[in-house]
XYZ file of C-alpha atoms in Angstrom:
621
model
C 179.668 165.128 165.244
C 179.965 162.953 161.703
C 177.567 164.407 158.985
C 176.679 161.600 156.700
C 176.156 162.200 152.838
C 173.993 159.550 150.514
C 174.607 159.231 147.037
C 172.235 158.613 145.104
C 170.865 155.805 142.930
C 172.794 154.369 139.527
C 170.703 154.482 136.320
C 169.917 150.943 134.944
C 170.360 149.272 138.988
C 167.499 146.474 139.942
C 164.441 147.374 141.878
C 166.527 147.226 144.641
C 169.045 149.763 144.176
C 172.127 149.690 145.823
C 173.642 153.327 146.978
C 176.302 154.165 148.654
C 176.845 156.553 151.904
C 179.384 158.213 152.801
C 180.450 159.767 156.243
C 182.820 162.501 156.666
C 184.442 162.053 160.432
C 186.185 165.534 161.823
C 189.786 165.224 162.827
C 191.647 168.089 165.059
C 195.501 167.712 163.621
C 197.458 170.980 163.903
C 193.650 172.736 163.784
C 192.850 171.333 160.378
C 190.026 168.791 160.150
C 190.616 165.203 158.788
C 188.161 162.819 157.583
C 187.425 159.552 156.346
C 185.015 158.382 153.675
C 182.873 155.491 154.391
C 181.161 153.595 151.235
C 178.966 150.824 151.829
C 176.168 149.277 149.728
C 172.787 150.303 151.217
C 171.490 146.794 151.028
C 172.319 143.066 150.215
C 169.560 140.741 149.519
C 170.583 137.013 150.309
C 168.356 133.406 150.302
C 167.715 131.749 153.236
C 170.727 129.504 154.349
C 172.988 130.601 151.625
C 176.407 132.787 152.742
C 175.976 137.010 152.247
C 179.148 139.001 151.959
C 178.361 142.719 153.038
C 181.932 144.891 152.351
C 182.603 148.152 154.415
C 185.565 151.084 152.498
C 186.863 153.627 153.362
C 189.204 156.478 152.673
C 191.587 158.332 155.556
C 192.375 162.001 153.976
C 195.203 161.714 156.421
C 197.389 157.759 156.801
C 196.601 157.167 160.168
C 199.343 155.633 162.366
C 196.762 152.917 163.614
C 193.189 152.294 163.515
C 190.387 149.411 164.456
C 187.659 148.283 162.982
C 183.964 147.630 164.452
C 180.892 145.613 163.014
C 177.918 145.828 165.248
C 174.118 145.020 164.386
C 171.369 146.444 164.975
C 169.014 144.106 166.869
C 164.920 144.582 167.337
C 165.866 146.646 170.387
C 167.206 150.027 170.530
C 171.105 149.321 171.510
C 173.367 148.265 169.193
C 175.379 144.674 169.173
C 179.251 143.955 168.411
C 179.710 141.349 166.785
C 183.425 141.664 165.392
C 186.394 143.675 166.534
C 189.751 144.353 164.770
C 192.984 146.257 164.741
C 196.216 145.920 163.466
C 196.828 143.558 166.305
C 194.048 141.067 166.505
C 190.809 140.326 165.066
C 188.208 139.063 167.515
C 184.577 137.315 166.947
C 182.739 138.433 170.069
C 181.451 135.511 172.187
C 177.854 134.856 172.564
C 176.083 136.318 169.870
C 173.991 134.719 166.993
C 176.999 135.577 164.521
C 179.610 133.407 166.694
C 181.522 130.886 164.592
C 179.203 132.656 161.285
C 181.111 135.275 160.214
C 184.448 135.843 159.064
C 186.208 139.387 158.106
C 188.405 139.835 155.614
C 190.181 142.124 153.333
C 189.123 143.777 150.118
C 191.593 143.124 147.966
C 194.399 145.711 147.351
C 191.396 148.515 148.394
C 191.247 149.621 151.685
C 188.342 148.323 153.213
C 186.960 144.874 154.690
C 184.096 142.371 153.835
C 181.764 140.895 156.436
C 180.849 137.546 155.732
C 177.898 135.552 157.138
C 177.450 131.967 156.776
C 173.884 129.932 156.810
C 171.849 133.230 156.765
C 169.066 133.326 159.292
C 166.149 134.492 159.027
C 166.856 136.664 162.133
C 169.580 138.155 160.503
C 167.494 140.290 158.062
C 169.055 143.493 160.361
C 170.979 146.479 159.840
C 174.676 145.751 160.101
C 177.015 149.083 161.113
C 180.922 148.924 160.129
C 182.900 151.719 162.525
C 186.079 152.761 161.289
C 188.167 154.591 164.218
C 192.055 156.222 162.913
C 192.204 158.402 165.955
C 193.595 161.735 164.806
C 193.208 160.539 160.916
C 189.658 160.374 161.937
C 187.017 158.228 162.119
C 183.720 157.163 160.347
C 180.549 154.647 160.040
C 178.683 153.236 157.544
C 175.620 150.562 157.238
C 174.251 148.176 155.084
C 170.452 146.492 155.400
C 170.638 142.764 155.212
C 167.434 141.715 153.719
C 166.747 137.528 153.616
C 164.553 135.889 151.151
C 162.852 132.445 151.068
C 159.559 131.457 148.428
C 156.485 130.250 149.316
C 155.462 126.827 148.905
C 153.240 126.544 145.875
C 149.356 127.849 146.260
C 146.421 125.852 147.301
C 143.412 126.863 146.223
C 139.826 125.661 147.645
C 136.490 126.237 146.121
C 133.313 126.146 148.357
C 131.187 122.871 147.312
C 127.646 124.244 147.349
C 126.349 126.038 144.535
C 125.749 129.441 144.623
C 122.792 131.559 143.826
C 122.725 134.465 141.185
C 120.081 135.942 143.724
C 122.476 136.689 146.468
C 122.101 140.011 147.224
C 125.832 140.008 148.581
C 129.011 138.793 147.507
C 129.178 135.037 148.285
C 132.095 132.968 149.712
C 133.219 131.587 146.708
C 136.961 129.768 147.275
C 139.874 130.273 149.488
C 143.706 130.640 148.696
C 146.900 130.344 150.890
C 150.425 130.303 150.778
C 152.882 129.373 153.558
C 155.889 129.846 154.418
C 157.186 132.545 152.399
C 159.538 135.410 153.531
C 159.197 137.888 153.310
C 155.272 138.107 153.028
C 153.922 137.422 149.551
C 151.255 138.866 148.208
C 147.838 137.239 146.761
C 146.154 138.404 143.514
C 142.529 136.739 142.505
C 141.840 136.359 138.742
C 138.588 135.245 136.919
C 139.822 133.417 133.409
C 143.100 135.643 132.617
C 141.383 138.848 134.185
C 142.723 140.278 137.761
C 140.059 140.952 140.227
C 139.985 143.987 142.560
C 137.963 144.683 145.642
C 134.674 146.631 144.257
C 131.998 147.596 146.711
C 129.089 145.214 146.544
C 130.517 143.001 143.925
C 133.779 141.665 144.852
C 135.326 141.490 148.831
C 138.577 139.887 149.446
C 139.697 138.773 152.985
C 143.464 138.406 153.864
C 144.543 137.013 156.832
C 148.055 136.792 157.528
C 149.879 134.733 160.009
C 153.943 134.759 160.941
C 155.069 131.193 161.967
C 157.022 130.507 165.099
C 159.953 130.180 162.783
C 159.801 133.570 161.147
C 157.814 132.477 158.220
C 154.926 134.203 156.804
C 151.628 132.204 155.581
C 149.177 134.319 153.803
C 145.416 132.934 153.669
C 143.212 135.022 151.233
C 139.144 134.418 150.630
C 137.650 135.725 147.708
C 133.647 137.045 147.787
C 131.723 137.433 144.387
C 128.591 137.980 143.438
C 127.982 135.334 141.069
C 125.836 135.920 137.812
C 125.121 133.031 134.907
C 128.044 133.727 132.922
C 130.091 132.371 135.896
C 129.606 128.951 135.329
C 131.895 128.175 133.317
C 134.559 130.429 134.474
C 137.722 129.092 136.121
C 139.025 130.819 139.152
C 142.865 131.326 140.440
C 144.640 132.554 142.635
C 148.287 133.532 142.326
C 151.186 134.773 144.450
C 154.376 136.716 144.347
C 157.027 137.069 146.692
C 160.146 138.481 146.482
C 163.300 136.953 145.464
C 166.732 139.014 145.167
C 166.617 141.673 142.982
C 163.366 140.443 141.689
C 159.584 139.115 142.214
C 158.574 135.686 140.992
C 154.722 134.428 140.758
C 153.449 131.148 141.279
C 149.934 130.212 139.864
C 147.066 127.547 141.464
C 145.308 125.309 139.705
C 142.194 126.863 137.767
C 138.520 126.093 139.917
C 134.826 125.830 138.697
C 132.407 127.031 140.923
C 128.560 125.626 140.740
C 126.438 128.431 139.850
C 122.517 128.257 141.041
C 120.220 130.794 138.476
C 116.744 130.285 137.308
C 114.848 128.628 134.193
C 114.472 131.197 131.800
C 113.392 129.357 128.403
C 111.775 125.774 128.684
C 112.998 123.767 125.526
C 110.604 120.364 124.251
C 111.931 117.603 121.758
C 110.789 113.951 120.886
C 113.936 111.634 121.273
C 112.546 108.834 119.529
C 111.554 107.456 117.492
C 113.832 109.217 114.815
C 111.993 110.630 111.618
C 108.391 110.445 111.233
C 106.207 109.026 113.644
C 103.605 105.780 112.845
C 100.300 104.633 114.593
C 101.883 101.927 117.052
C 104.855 103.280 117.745
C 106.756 104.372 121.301
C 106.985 108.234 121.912
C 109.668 109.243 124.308
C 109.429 113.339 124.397
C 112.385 115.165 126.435
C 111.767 118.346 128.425
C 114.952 120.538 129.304
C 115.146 123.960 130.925
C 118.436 126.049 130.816
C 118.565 126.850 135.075
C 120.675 125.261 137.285
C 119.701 122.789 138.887
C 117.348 121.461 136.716
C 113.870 122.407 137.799
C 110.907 119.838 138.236
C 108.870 119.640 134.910
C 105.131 118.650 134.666
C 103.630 117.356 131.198
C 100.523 118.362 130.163
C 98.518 118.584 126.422
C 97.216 121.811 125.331
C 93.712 122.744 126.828
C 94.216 120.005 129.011
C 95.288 120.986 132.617
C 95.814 117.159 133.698
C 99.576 116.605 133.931
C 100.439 113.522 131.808
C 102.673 111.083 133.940
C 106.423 111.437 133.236
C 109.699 110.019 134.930
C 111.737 113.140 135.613
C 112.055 114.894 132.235
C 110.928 112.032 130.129
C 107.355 111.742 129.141
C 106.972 107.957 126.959
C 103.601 107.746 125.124
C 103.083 104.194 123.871
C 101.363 102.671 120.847
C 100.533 106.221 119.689
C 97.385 106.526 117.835
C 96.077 109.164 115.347
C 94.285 110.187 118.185
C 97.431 111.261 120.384
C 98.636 113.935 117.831
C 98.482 117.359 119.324
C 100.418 120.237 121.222
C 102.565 118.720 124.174
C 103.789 121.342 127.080
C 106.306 121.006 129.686
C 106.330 123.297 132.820
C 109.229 124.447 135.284
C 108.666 125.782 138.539
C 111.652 127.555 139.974
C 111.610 126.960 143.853
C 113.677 130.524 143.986
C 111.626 132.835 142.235
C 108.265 130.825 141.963
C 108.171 131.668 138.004
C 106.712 129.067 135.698
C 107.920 128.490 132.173
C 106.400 127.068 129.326
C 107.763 125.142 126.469
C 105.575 123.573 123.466
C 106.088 121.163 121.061
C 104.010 119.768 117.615
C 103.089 116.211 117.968
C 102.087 114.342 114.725
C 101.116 110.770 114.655
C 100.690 109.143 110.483
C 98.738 106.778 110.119
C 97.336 104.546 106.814
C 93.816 103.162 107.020
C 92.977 99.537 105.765
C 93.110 99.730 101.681
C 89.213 99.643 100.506
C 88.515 97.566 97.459
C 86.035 98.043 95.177
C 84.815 96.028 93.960
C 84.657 94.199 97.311
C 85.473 90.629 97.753
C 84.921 89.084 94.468
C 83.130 89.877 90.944
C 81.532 88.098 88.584
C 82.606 89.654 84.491
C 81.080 88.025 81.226
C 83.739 87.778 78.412
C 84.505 90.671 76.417
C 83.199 93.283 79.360
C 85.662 95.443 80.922
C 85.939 96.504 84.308
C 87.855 99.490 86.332
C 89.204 98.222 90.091
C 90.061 101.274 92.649
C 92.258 100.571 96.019
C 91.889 103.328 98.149
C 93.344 103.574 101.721
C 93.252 106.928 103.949
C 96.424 108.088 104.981
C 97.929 111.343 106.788
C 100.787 110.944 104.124
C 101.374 110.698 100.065
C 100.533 106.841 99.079
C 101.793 104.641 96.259
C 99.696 101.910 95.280
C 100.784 98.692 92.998
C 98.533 96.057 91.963
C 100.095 91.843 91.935
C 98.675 88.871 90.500
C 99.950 85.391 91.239
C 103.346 87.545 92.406
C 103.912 89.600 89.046
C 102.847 93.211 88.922
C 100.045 93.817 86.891
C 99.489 97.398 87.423
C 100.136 101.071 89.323
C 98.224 103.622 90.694
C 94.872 103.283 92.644
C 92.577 101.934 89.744
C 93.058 98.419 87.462
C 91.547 98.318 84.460
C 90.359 94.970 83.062
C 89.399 95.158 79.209
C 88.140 92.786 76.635
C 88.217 90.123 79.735
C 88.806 86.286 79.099
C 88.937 83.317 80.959
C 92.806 84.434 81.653
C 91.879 87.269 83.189
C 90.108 85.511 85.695
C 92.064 85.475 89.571
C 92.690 87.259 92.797
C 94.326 90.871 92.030
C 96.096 92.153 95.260
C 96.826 95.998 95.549
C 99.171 97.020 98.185
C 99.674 100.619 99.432
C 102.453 101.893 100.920
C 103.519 104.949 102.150
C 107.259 106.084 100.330
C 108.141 108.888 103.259
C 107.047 105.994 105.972
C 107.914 102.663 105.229
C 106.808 101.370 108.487
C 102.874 102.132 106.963
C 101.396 100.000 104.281
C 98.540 98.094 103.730
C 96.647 95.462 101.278
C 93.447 94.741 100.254
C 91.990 91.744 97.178
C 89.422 91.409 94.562
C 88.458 88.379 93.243
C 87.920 88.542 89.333
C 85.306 85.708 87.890
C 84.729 85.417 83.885
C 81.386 84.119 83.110
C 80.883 82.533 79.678
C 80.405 79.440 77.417
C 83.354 76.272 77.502
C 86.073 76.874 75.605
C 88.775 74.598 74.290
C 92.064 75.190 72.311
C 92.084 74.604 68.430
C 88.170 73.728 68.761
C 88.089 75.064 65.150
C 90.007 72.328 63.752
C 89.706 68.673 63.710
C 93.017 66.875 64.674
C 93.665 64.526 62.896
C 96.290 61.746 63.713
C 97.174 57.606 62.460
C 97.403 54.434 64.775
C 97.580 50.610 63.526
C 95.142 48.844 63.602
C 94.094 46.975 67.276
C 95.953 49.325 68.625
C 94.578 51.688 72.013
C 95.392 55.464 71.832
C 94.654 57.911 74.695
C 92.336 61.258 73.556
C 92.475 64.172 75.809
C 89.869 67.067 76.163
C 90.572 70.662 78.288
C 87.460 73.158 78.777
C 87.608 76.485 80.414
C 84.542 78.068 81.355
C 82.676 79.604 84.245
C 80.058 78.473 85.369
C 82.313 75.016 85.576
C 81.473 72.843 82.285
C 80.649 69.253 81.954
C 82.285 67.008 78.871
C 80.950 64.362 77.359
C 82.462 62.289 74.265
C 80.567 60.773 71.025
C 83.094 58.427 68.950
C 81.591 57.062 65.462
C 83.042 54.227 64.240
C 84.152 51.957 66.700
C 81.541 49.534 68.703
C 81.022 50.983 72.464
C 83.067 48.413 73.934
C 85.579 50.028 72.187
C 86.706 52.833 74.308
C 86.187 54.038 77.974
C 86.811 57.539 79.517
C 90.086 56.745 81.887
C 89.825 60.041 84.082
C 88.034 63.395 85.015
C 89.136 66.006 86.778
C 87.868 69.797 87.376
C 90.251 72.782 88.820
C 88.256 76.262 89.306
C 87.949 77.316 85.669
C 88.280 74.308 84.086
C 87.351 70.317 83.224
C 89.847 67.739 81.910
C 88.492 64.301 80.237
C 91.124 61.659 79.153
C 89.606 58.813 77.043
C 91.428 55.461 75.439
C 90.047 54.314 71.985
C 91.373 51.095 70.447
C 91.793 51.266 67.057
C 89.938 49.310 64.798
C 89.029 51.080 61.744
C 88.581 54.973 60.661
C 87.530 56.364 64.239
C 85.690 60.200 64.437
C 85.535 61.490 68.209
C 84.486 64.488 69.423
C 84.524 65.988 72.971
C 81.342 68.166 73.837
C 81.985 70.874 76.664
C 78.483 72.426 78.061
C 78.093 74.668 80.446
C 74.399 76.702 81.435
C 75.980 79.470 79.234
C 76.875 77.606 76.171
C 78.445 74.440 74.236
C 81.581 73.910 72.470
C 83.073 70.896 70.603
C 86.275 69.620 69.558
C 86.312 66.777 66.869
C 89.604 63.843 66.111
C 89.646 62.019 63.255
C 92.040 58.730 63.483
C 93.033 56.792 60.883
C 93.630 53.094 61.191
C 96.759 51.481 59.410
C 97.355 48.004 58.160
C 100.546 45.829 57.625
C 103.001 46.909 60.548
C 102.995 43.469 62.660
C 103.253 41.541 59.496
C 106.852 43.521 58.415
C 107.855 43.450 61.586
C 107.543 39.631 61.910
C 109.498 39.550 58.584
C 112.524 41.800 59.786
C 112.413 39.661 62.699
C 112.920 36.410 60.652
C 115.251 37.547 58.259
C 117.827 38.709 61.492
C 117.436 35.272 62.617
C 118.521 34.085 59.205
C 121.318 35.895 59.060
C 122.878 34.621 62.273
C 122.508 31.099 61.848
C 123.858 31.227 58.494
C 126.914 33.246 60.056
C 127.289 30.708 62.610
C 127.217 28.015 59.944
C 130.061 30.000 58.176
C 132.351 30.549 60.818
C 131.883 26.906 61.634
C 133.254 25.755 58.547
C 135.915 28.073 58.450
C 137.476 27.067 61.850
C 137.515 23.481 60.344
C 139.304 24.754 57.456
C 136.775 24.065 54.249
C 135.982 26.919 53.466
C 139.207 29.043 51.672
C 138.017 32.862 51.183
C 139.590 35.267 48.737
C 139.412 38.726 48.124
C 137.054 38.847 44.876
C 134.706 37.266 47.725
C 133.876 34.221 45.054
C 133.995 30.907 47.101
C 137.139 28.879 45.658
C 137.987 25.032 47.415
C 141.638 24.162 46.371
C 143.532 21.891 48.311
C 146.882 23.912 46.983
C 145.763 27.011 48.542
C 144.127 25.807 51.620
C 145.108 27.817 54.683
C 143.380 28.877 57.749
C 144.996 32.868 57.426
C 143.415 32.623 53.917
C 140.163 31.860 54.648
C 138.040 35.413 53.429
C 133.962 35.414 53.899
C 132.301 38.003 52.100
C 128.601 39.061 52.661
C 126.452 40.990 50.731
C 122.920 42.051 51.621
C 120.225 44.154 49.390
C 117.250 44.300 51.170
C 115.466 47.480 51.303
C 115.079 49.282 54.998
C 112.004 48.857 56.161
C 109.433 51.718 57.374
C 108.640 51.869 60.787
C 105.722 52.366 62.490
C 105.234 54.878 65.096
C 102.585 54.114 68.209
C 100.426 56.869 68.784
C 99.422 58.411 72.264
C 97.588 60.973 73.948
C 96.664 63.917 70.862
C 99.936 61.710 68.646
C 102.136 60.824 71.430
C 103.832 57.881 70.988
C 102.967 55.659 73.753
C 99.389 55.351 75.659
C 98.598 53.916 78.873
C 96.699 51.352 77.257
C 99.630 49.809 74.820
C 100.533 46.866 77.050
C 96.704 46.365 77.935
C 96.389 45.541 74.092
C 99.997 43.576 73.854
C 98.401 41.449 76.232
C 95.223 41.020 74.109
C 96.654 39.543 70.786
């Protein structure tokens, strides 16, 4: 009988620890027992296809004379299989087993023993391979070694289910499926939510594993995962990952991370306006948004508070257009979950501004005598703070809701616009008018002096006369001195607080005229006094003649000096020598003392200098 003895693991060996056995073979030689001591590794871990070298020693307590060696393998059934044969004759691959032309023997190095080698491992040859050592009366002994084969997995594929899943399940629902194939030996599947392993739990979390071995030896693992699903779930990414074993370790591969759809119910109802942005106007468009926070979104009914008619809405959009004043309230939105039949509510605070038409007062148009004073208010209703400016003819006249009008003249007369605006709004504003009338007797510029001006004599000058007054005056003229043939009023015109009268006079002596403005309230009168002058044609004429005198004489002069008779010097006397006669030398000198002349300025319309009427009277002498 051989008693076998296993030694026992090395500290700091892999996971898979290698030990080694030895066997102690009884020997009868001159009645004293030899032996033989067997060491072999216990395993060798190998990759699919690559070569695995499995060495069998030993030790003879006695040399034996001659001994043979025996590698056999221990096949799925319960007899074992040679596979090699050797002595110190002949070495011999047995015929017709999976090893034939796969393994070689050889020695191991200047030990005694002998490594099996297998090439293009199999996964059929994960077995357990026995070396028999047989030294006849040195003894004999056997050892084995467990060939174990390794190949990874492909990669994981993970599948999520495509429906969404309730949070009301009462069970665990099917929530994704993971495999791996063909792996050897059989790998393993672990599920994780986020970075956080899941383990089977009773009523919350079931995993399936199915496994299936492939025709050719391989393993393919297909795991389903069961949850029970709550909110927090949906956005959670779920994996799946695998480890197999490679030699002397385990490796993991990882899928890709899955979201699953989670179904749970509307618990808070949540109602906003979209637009417009800011404050809302009379006229505008109101689009309000409803939103719930289930999955799926839940239908939503509109309604306004105290009002049980639902307000018609396109999906979670209700759009109120041109919004009136009238249209400001409490809007509610409504969810019915078709799971658990439970209604929320959500509310939200409509207000619509608005800004009245401004109210003027006084209204329309007003009617002031001078001197009064009068206090204007624009008013115009709004929801919001106004600001109020008052314009006339475009310039800003005034602030605030009330103009007041003191001490008022004909200049104060007009339209006064206020416009109202609202600062926090600008969309809002508003205008309203008042027309201003002052009432009083005419009233003409510098009526308290006389203007006094000059014209020649037979000359026409041009008077002008402007009245302001309300109601609208009439102006009449009264000229002393002059017969009424004399002078004719040229043109009248009126604007809406005030006449215009443009007369021609022709001169003919001293001349007083005065323009009258009357009006039902009152006259007022606005004298000229014109002075006629005498002698202007007559020094004109003169000037005139004495110019032509002087170029005729010049022409005479130069004459007479291009036919050489008259010499020139410098003294400018006038000297006629035939010695010094010489056309160079020929000087004319010309003196003139006559005194300038004043001239006479026409007069026109209050002392301009030309009328309309000056050729009229040209035309006349």
């Amino acid at each position: 009988m051989t008693d076998c003895m296993q030694d026992p693991p090395q500290t700091g060996s892999t996971s898979h620890w290698l030990s080694a056995i030895v066997c102690e073979a009884p020997a009868v030689n001159n009645a004293a027992w030899a032996k033989v001591d067997m060491t072999m590794e216990e395993s060798v871990e190998v990759y699919l296809g690559d070569s695995a070298g499995i060495p069998c020693q030993y030790v003879f307590s006695e040399q034996p004379r001659a001994f043979m060696i025996q590698w056999f393998r221990n096949p799925s059934s319960s007899s074992r299989e040679r596979i090699y044969y050797g002595d110190n004759a002949q070495q011999i691959v047995d015929d017709g087993t999976d090893f034939t032309g796969r393994i070689t023997v050889s020695n191991v190095g200047d030990k005694e023993g002998v490594l099996l080698t297998i090439q293009d491992v199999q996964l059929t040859d994960e077995r357990e391979f026995f070396c028999q050592v047989n030294g006849m009366a040195a003894g004999n002994g056997e050892g084995k070694t467990h060939l174990r084969v390794f190949d990874p997995p492909m990669a994981p594929v993970i599948e999520g289910v495509h429906a969404g899943i309730s949070v009301t399940n009462e069970l665990p629902s099917r929530i994704a499926s993971c495999e791996a194939r063909n792996g050897f030996p059989r790998p393993n599947i672990t599920w994780y939510r986020g970075i956080s392993p899941l383990t089977p739990t009773h009523g919350q979390i079931n995993v399936v594993i199915l496994v299936t071995r492939e025709s050719n030896g391989f393993y393919t693992v297909q795991s389903e995962l069961q949850y029970k699903v709550a909110k927090e779930d949906k956005d959670v990414l779920f994996s799946c990952e695998v480890s197999y074993y490679v030699p002397g370790a385990v490796r993991t591969a990882e899928s890709k991370g899955i979201n699953i759809t989670v179904h749970y119910p509307t618990t808070v109802v949540e109602l906003w306006k979209e637009s417009p942005q800011g404050l809302v106007k009379e006229g505008d468009t109101v689009e309000i948004r409803c939103q719930g926070d289930g999955n799926p979104p839940p239908p939503f009914t509109f309604n306004r508070e105290q009002q049980e008619t639902a307000l018609e809405a396109s999906d979670d959009t209700l759009v109120l257009r041109e919004v009136t004043r009238g249209d400001s309230g409490v809007y509610q939105c409504r969810s019915l979950d078709l799971d658990t039949y439970e209604e929320v509510m959500g509310d939200m605070q409509l207000i619509v501004h608005y800004l009245d038409p401004a109210l003027v007062v006084p209204k329309d148009s007003e009617i002031m005598f001078k001197g009064e004073s009068l206090t204007a208010t624009c008013n115009a209703l709004s929801s919001l703070e106004t600001f109020t400016v008052w314009f006339k003819n475009g310039q800003q006249v005034g602030t605030g809701h009330m103009l007041f009008l003191q001490d008022a003249t004909y200049d104060t007369a007009g339209e006064y616009v206020c416009e109202v605006t609202v600062p926090s709004l600008p969309g809002l504003h508003t205008s309203g008018s008042v027309h201003i009338i002052v009432q009083g007797a005419p009233q003409m510029k510098d009526a308290d002096r006389e203007v006094e001006m000059e014209e020649g004599a037979g000359k026409w000058m041009n008077l002008s006369c402007e009245a302001h007054a309300h109601p609208l005056p009439t102006i009449s003229w009264t000229v002393t001195g002059s017969q009424s043939e004399s002078w004719r009023e040229v043109l009248t015109s009126a604007t809406e607080h005030s006449t215009i009268s443009l007369v021609s006079i022709k001169v003919t002596s001293d001349i007083t005229a005065f323009c009258n403005a009357t009006n039902e309230m009152g006259t007022e009168a606005k004298s000229f006094s014109i002075s006629a002058t005498e002698g202007n044609g007559v020094i004109i004429v003169v000037i005139i003649i004495c110019i032509l005198l002087l170029a005729v004489l010049g022409s005479v002069l130069y004459f007479l000096h291009k036919k050489g008779k008259i010499p020139c010097g410098r003294s400018g006397k006038q000297e006629i020598t035939k010695e010094n006669t010489n056309k160079d030398g020929i000087v004319v000198e010309m003196k003139t003392d006559t005194k300038t002349e004043e001239a006479v300025l026409l007069k026109g319309v209050n002392g301009d200098k030309n009328g309309p009427s000056d050729q009229y009277m040209d035309l006349r002498k």
